Short mmCIF file of C-alpha atoms in Angstrom, two decimals:
data_model
loop_
_atom_site.label_atom_id
_atom_site.label_comp_id
_atom_site.label_asym_id
_atom_site.label_seq_id
_atom_site.Cartn_x
_atom_site.Cartn_y
_atom_site.Cartn_z
CA MET A 12 112.61 96.43 83.00
CA THR A 13 114.54 98.82 85.25
CA PRO A 14 112.19 100.18 87.93
CA PRO A 15 112.19 103.85 88.81
CA ALA A 16 114.18 104.84 91.87
CA ASP A 17 112.24 104.35 95.11
CA ASP A 18 109.13 103.28 93.19
CA VAL A 19 108.01 106.72 92.09
CA ALA A 20 104.38 106.52 91.02
CA PRO A 21 102.96 108.16 87.90
CA PRO A 22 100.76 111.23 88.34
CA ALA A 23 97.39 110.55 89.88
CA PRO A 24 94.37 110.42 87.55
CA GLY A 25 93.11 113.87 86.81
CA SER A 26 96.39 115.59 87.66
CA GLY A 27 97.27 116.09 83.99
CA ALA A 28 99.79 114.35 81.80
CA VAL A 29 103.50 115.05 82.14
CA ARG A 30 104.46 117.31 79.23
CA VAL A 31 107.59 116.13 77.43
CA ALA A 32 109.83 117.86 74.88
CA LEU A 33 111.95 115.79 72.49
CA VAL A 34 115.15 117.45 71.25
CA ASP A 35 117.14 115.34 68.77
CA ASP A 36 118.36 116.00 65.25
CA GLN A 37 117.32 112.54 64.07
CA GLN A 38 113.66 112.54 63.09
CA LEU A 39 113.37 108.76 63.29
CA VAL A 40 114.66 108.81 66.87
CA ARG A 41 112.10 111.43 67.82
CA ALA A 42 109.32 109.47 66.11
CA GLY A 43 110.23 106.33 68.03
CA PHE A 44 110.38 108.15 71.35
CA ARG A 45 107.08 109.92 70.66
CA MET A 46 105.34 106.63 69.88
CA VAL A 47 106.49 105.11 73.16
CA ILE A 48 105.77 108.18 75.29
CA ASP A 49 102.35 108.97 73.78
CA SER A 50 101.28 105.36 74.37
CA GLN A 51 101.15 106.17 78.10
CA PRO A 52 98.05 107.85 79.53
CA ASP A 53 100.08 109.98 81.95
CA LEU A 54 102.70 111.22 79.46
CA LYS A 55 102.43 113.41 76.36
CA VAL A 56 104.96 114.82 73.87
CA THR A 57 104.05 118.47 73.34
CA ILE A 58 107.20 119.79 71.61
CA GLU A 59 109.73 118.39 69.15
CA ALA A 60 112.91 120.17 68.06
CA GLY A 61 115.77 119.20 65.79
CA ASP A 62 118.48 121.22 67.55
CA GLY A 63 119.15 123.21 70.70
CA ALA A 64 118.41 126.60 69.17
CA GLN A 65 114.98 125.53 67.94
CA ALA A 66 114.29 123.95 71.32
CA LEU A 67 115.04 127.17 73.20
CA ARG A 68 112.77 129.16 70.86
CA LEU A 69 109.89 126.74 71.31
CA LEU A 70 110.36 126.33 75.05
CA ALA A 71 110.30 130.09 75.53
CA ASP A 72 106.63 130.06 74.53
CA HIS A 73 105.50 126.61 75.64
CA ARG A 74 105.86 125.16 79.11
CA VAL A 75 106.89 121.53 79.51
CA ASP A 76 107.81 119.40 82.51
CA VAL A 77 110.65 117.23 81.20
CA VAL A 78 113.03 117.66 78.25
CA LEU A 79 114.85 114.75 76.61
CA MET A 80 117.95 116.46 75.19
CA ASP A 81 120.44 114.93 72.77
CA VAL A 82 124.08 116.04 73.13
CA ARG A 83 125.42 116.35 69.60
CA MET A 84 123.19 118.46 67.34
CA PRO A 85 123.72 121.15 64.68
CA HIS A 86 123.38 124.91 65.28
CA LEU A 87 123.33 124.60 69.08
CA ASP A 88 124.50 121.51 70.94
CA GLY A 89 122.64 119.92 73.83
CA LEU A 90 125.15 121.03 76.48
CA THR A 91 124.83 124.72 75.68
CA ALA A 92 121.07 124.43 75.32
CA THR A 93 120.83 122.67 78.68
CA ALA A 94 122.87 125.35 80.45
CA ARG A 95 120.74 128.14 78.99
CA LEU A 96 117.49 126.34 79.66
CA THR A 97 118.18 125.41 83.28
CA ALA A 98 119.46 128.91 84.09
CA ALA A 99 115.95 130.27 83.63
CA PRO A 100 113.51 130.40 86.56
CA ASP A 101 111.01 127.55 86.77
CA ALA A 102 112.99 125.61 84.18
CA PRO A 103 111.85 122.13 83.18
CA ARG A 104 113.98 119.18 84.20
CA VAL A 105 116.38 117.94 81.56
CA ILE A 106 117.40 114.36 80.85
CA VAL A 107 120.45 114.18 78.61
CA LEU A 108 120.45 111.45 75.97
CA THR A 109 123.89 109.97 75.50
CA THR A 110 126.09 106.96 74.80
CA PHE A 111 129.12 105.63 76.65
CA ASP A 112 131.52 107.39 74.29
CA LEU A 113 130.29 110.82 75.41
CA ASP A 114 131.24 110.55 79.08
CA GLU A 115 132.84 113.98 79.48
CA TYR A 116 129.81 115.63 77.86
CA VAL A 117 127.45 113.92 80.29
CA LEU A 118 129.42 115.18 83.27
CA GLU A 119 129.37 118.71 81.85
CA ALA A 120 125.61 118.44 81.28
CA ILE A 121 125.04 117.47 84.92
CA ARG A 122 127.15 120.43 86.01
CA SER A 123 125.09 122.63 83.70
CA GLY A 124 121.88 121.72 85.48
CA ALA A 125 120.61 118.55 83.84
CA SER A 126 118.80 116.26 86.23
CA GLY A 127 120.39 113.13 84.85
CA PHE A 128 121.12 111.09 81.79
CA LEU A 129 119.80 108.16 79.81
CA LEU A 130 121.39 105.88 77.26
CA LYS A 131 119.77 106.33 73.86
CA ASP A 132 119.51 102.56 73.46
CA ALA A 133 117.86 102.05 76.86
CA PRO A 134 114.74 99.85 76.91
CA PRO A 135 111.46 101.77 76.50
CA GLU A 136 110.45 100.90 80.06
CA GLU A 137 113.62 102.55 81.39
CA MET A 138 112.96 105.72 79.41
CA LEU A 139 109.39 105.94 80.71
CA ALA A 140 110.57 105.32 84.27
CA ALA A 141 113.21 108.03 83.86
CA ILE A 142 110.66 110.63 82.75
CA ARG A 143 108.29 109.85 85.60
CA THR A 144 111.02 109.72 88.20
CA VAL A 145 112.73 112.98 87.26
CA HIS A 146 109.35 114.70 87.05
CA ALA A 147 108.74 113.61 90.64
CA GLY A 148 112.07 115.16 91.65
CA ASP A 149 113.94 111.97 92.44
CA ALA A 150 116.91 110.25 90.81
CA VAL A 151 116.51 110.19 87.06
CA ILE A 152 116.97 106.43 86.72
CA ALA A 153 117.44 103.45 88.97
CA PRO A 154 120.43 103.79 91.34
CA SER A 155 122.17 100.73 89.89
CA SER A 156 122.17 102.30 86.43
CA THR A 157 123.27 105.67 87.86
CA ARG A 158 126.23 103.99 89.51
CA ARG A 159 127.27 102.15 86.35
CA LEU A 160 127.19 105.33 84.29
CA LEU A 161 128.87 107.49 86.91
CA GLU A 162 131.70 105.03 87.42
CA HIS A 163 132.30 105.12 83.69
CA LEU A 164 132.09 108.87 83.22
CA VAL A 165 134.25 109.85 86.21
CA THR A 166 137.26 108.50 84.35
CA ALA A 167 137.16 111.95 82.73
CA LEU A 168 138.05 113.49 86.09
CA PRO A 169 141.75 114.21 86.75
CA THR A 170 143.45 111.51 88.82
CA ASP A 171 146.95 113.03 89.06
CA GLN A 172 145.89 115.96 91.19
CA ALA A 173 144.38 116.30 94.61
CA ALA A 174 140.61 116.22 94.57
CA PRO A 175 139.03 119.68 94.61
CA GLN A 176 137.69 120.75 97.97
CA HIS A 177 133.96 121.29 98.28
CA ASP A 178 133.19 123.51 101.24
CA ALA A 179 129.64 122.21 101.31
CA LEU A 180 130.87 118.75 102.27
CA ALA A 181 132.22 120.20 105.52
CA ALA A 182 128.65 121.12 106.47
CA LEU A 183 127.52 117.49 106.32
CA THR A 184 127.22 115.50 109.52
CA ASP A 185 129.01 112.16 109.80
CA ARG A 186 125.75 110.32 109.15
CA GLU A 187 124.95 112.51 106.12
CA ARG A 188 128.39 111.80 104.65
CA GLU A 189 127.75 108.10 105.24
CA VAL A 190 124.43 108.33 103.42
CA LEU A 191 126.03 110.27 100.55
CA VAL A 192 128.69 107.58 100.12
CA LEU A 193 126.00 104.92 99.93
CA MET A 194 124.06 107.02 97.41
CA ALA A 195 127.21 107.27 95.30
CA ARG A 196 127.57 103.50 95.45
CA GLY A 197 124.19 103.15 93.82
CA ARG A 198 122.12 102.25 96.88
CA SER A 199 118.43 103.12 96.90
CA ASN A 200 116.76 104.67 99.95
CA THR A 201 115.38 101.28 100.91
CA GLU A 202 118.82 99.67 100.67
CA ILE A 203 120.48 102.49 102.61
CA ALA A 204 117.90 102.09 105.37
CA ALA A 205 118.71 98.37 105.59
CA ASP A 206 122.46 99.05 105.58
CA LEU A 207 122.23 101.61 108.39
CA PHE A 208 119.44 99.87 110.36
CA VAL A 209 117.19 102.93 110.26
CA ALA A 210 113.75 103.69 108.88
CA GLU A 211 113.43 104.62 105.21
CA ALA A 212 111.76 107.88 106.24
CA THR A 213 114.93 108.74 108.18
CA VAL A 214 117.03 108.14 105.07
CA LYS A 215 114.77 110.39 103.00
CA THR A 216 115.24 113.13 105.59
CA HIS A 217 119.02 112.74 105.38
CA VAL A 218 118.91 112.82 101.57
CA GLY A 219 116.84 116.01 101.62
CA ARG A 220 119.33 117.69 103.97
CA ILE A 221 122.27 116.54 101.83
CA LEU A 222 120.71 118.03 98.69
CA ALA A 223 120.02 121.30 100.49
CA LYS A 224 123.55 121.61 101.93
CA LEU A 225 125.20 120.73 98.61
CA ASP A 226 122.79 122.99 96.71
CA ALA A 227 122.11 120.02 94.44
CA ARG A 228 118.99 119.84 92.32
CA ASP A 229 118.72 116.09 92.81
CA ARG A 230 120.67 113.10 94.06
CA VAL A 231 122.53 112.65 90.75
CA GLN A 232 124.20 116.04 91.15
CA ALA A 233 124.97 115.24 94.79
CA VAL A 234 126.67 112.02 93.72
CA VAL A 235 128.75 113.85 91.10
CA THR A 236 129.92 116.22 93.86
CA ALA A 237 130.91 113.22 95.99
CA TYR A 238 133.02 111.83 93.15
CA GLU A 239 134.57 115.21 92.32
CA ALA A 240 135.52 115.81 95.95
CA GLY A 241 137.14 112.40 96.24
CA LEU A 242 134.66 111.23 98.86
CA VAL A 243 134.05 108.23 96.58
CA ARG A 244 136.28 106.81 93.88
CA PRO A 245 135.26 104.61 90.92
CA GLY A 246 135.08 100.98 91.99
CA ALA A 247 135.40 101.87 95.67
#
């Protein structure tokens, strides 16, 4: 089992179950996900949709907390649906469902506002951890998995040109840049604290400031910015 990043706990009893929407054109996939999710007392599937267009119609009238969004679907693909959904105020968080052969689509989904991504063949425990973690506002999956996926998908980035400049990076302090590099290398807050010989609470403060300065919704988007700007390279 892959634990959630920084040991994010499920909602406290009485706080209400996390409302989940399943968007996938394969009914058997949705049925399997629903069975796993509804087996948990703190999670509940409240919406199912077979394509992005249907999902947007349903989500316009029903609030959910987390959306599991497939990429390739008829009528309206998951990338377009994600961009439209996350552009709305108080939008739910989106986890894109993908496979390794859809790297460039995952990167585009993150840029469009998705909070992260999950392999469709991930173990059930990893999917449940992802839902809980992204609902809590943290990394969507464990940092080690985030690193593995990011290092694979960034091969879609151009390597024969100078890295694009991100003005926001200039606003980071030396220590914040150091923390961002460690985040991009897949280190958890606990591991970063040990690496830098500081308290974990100090690391969390740095992470919060990094997200604010980069205008990133979560640490996954901040890490993508680090890769795009050339602050970190695959395998570095």
